[in-house]
Amino acid sequence: MNAYTTVLLYAGWILVLALFYATPRIPQALLGQKRIDSWERGKEPIDPMMLQRAKSAHLNCLENFPVFAAIVAIAGLMGQIDAINGIAAFVLYARIAQSVVHITGTSFIQVFLRANFFLAQVGLMLYMVYLLVS
């Protein structure tokens, strides 16, 4: 998998997470079980914890995606995409792992794993930057 494909799959993962927590809301709103604006920001969360964690995982993806996409785009513009092709996929794998662990719970080990998957992504992105500037 090349770095460009990885960016596309990362974007796809962000969309999957958004659908995961938003889709259950549609029938509730359409059937009048919940007001259409009952999920607005600043209100008490009403979703089950798993959906609240999915929303948080989605927001976490949005925080790091611009940095990752920028590194890949700059590598392409510099004509050095091959330098990061082998590494970019591991950023995505660590992101997906972090999201899955985030959604499944908040035990000590899960939070510990999440933090390590996050640090792996940051470390990999810093390594890609190093490769591009050295």
Coordinates of C-alpha atoms in Angstrom, one line a residue:
M1 CA 0.0 0.0 0.0
N2 CA 1.5 3.4 -0.9
A3 CA 1.3 6.6 1.1
Y4 CA -1.4 8.1 -1.0
T5 CA -3.7 5.1 -0.6
T6 CA -3.1 5.2 3.1
V7 CA -4.3 8.8 3.3
L8 CA -7.5 7.8 1.4
L9 CA -8.0 4.9 3.7
Y10 CA -7.4 7.1 6.8
A11 CA -10.1 9.5 5.4
G12 CA -12.4 6.5 4.9
W13 CA -11.8 5.3 8.4
I14 CA -12.8 8.8 9.7
L15 CA -16.1 8.5 7.7
V16 CA -16.8 5.0 9.0
L17 CA -16.4 6.2 12.6
A18 CA -18.7 9.1 12.0
L19 CA -21.4 6.8 10.5
F20 CA -20.8 4.3 13.4
Y21 CA -22.0 6.8 16.0
A22 CA -24.4 8.9 13.9
T23 CA -26.4 6.2 12.1
P24 CA -28.3 5.0 15.1
R25 CA -29.6 8.5 15.6
I26 CA -31.4 8.7 12.3
P27 CA -34.3 6.3 13.0
Q28 CA -34.7 7.7 16.5
A29 CA -35.1 11.2 15.1
L30 CA -37.3 10.1 12.2
L31 CA -39.6 8.0 14.5
G32 CA -39.9 10.8 17.0
Q33 CA -38.2 8.9 19.7
K34 CA -35.7 11.8 20.2
R35 CA -35.7 15.4 19.1
I36 CA -33.6 16.0 16.0
D37 CA -31.4 18.5 18.0
S38 CA -31.0 16.3 21.0
W39 CA -27.4 15.5 20.1
E40 CA -26.2 19.0 19.9
R41 CA -22.9 20.0 21.5
G42 CA -23.0 21.4 25.0
K43 CA -25.9 19.1 26.1
E44 CA -25.7 16.2 28.4
P45 CA -24.6 13.1 26.4
I46 CA -27.6 10.7 25.7
D47 CA -25.9 8.1 23.6
P48 CA -24.8 4.8 25.0
M49 CA -21.1 4.9 26.2
M50 CA -19.9 2.9 23.2
L51 CA -21.3 5.5 20.8
Q52 CA -19.9 8.3 22.9
R53 CA -16.4 6.7 22.7
A54 CA -16.9 6.2 18.9
K55 CA -17.5 9.9 18.6
S56 CA -14.4 10.6 20.6
A57 CA -12.4 8.2 18.5
H58 CA -13.7 10.0 15.4
L59 CA -12.6 13.4 16.8
N60 CA -9.2 12.0 17.7
C61 CA -8.8 10.9 14.0
L62 CA -9.6 14.5 12.9
E63 CA -6.9 15.9 15.2
N64 CA -4.1 13.9 13.5
F65 CA -5.3 13.5 10.0
P66 CA -4.2 17.0 8.7
V67 CA -0.7 16.4 10.0
F68 CA -0.5 12.9 8.4
A69 CA -2.0 14.1 5.1
A70 CA 0.4 17.1 5.0
I71 CA 3.4 14.9 5.4
V72 CA 2.3 12.6 2.6
A73 CA 1.4 15.5 0.4
I74 CA 4.7 17.3 1.0
A75 CA 6.5 14.0 0.3
G76 CA 4.7 13.8 -3.0
L77 CA 5.5 17.4 -3.9
M78 CA 9.1 16.8 -3.0
G79 CA 9.2 13.8 -5.3
Q80 CA 10.1 11.6 -2.2
I81 CA 7.0 9.6 -1.7
D82 CA 8.9 6.4 -2.0
A83 CA 10.8 7.4 1.1
I84 CA 7.7 7.0 3.2
N85 CA 5.6 4.5 1.3
G86 CA 6.7 1.7 3.6
I87 CA 5.9 3.6 6.8
A88 CA 2.6 5.3 6.1
A89 CA 0.5 2.2 6.3
F90 CA 1.7 1.6 9.9
V91 CA 0.4 5.0 10.9
L92 CA -3.0 3.9 9.6
Y93 CA -2.8 0.5 11.3
A94 CA -1.9 2.2 14.6
R95 CA -4.8 4.7 14.1
I96 CA -7.3 2.0 13.5
A97 CA -6.0 0.0 16.5
Q98 CA -6.3 3.1 18.7
S99 CA -9.8 3.8 17.5
V100 CA -11.0 0.2 18.1
V101 CA -9.5 0.1 21.6
H102 CA -11.0 3.5 22.3
I103 CA -14.5 2.3 21.3
T104 CA -14.3 -0.9 23.3
G105 CA -13.7 0.5 26.7
T106 CA -11.8 2.6 29.3
S107 CA -10.0 0.0 31.5
F108 CA -6.4 0.8 32.5
I109 CA -5.0 -1.6 29.9
Q110 CA -7.2 -0.1 27.2
V111 CA -6.2 3.5 28.0
F112 CA -2.6 2.3 28.2
L113 CA -2.9 0.7 24.7
R114 CA -4.6 3.7 23.3
A115 CA -1.8 5.9 24.5
N116 CA 0.8 3.6 23.0
F117 CA -0.9 3.4 19.6
F118 CA -1.1 7.2 19.6
L119 CA 2.6 7.5 20.5
A120 CA 3.4 5.0 17.7
Q121 CA 1.6 7.2 15.2
V122 CA 3.4 10.4 16.4
G123 CA 6.8 8.5 16.3
L124 CA 6.1 7.2 12.8
M125 CA 5.1 10.6 11.5
L126 CA 8.2 12.2 13.1
Y127 CA 10.3 9.5 11.4
M128 CA 8.7 10.3 8.1
V129 CA 9.5 14.0 8.5
Y130 CA 13.1 13.0 9.4
L131 CA 13.4 10.9 6.3
L132 CA 12.1 13.8 4.1
V133 CA 14.4 16.4 5.5
S134 CA 17.6 14.4 5.8

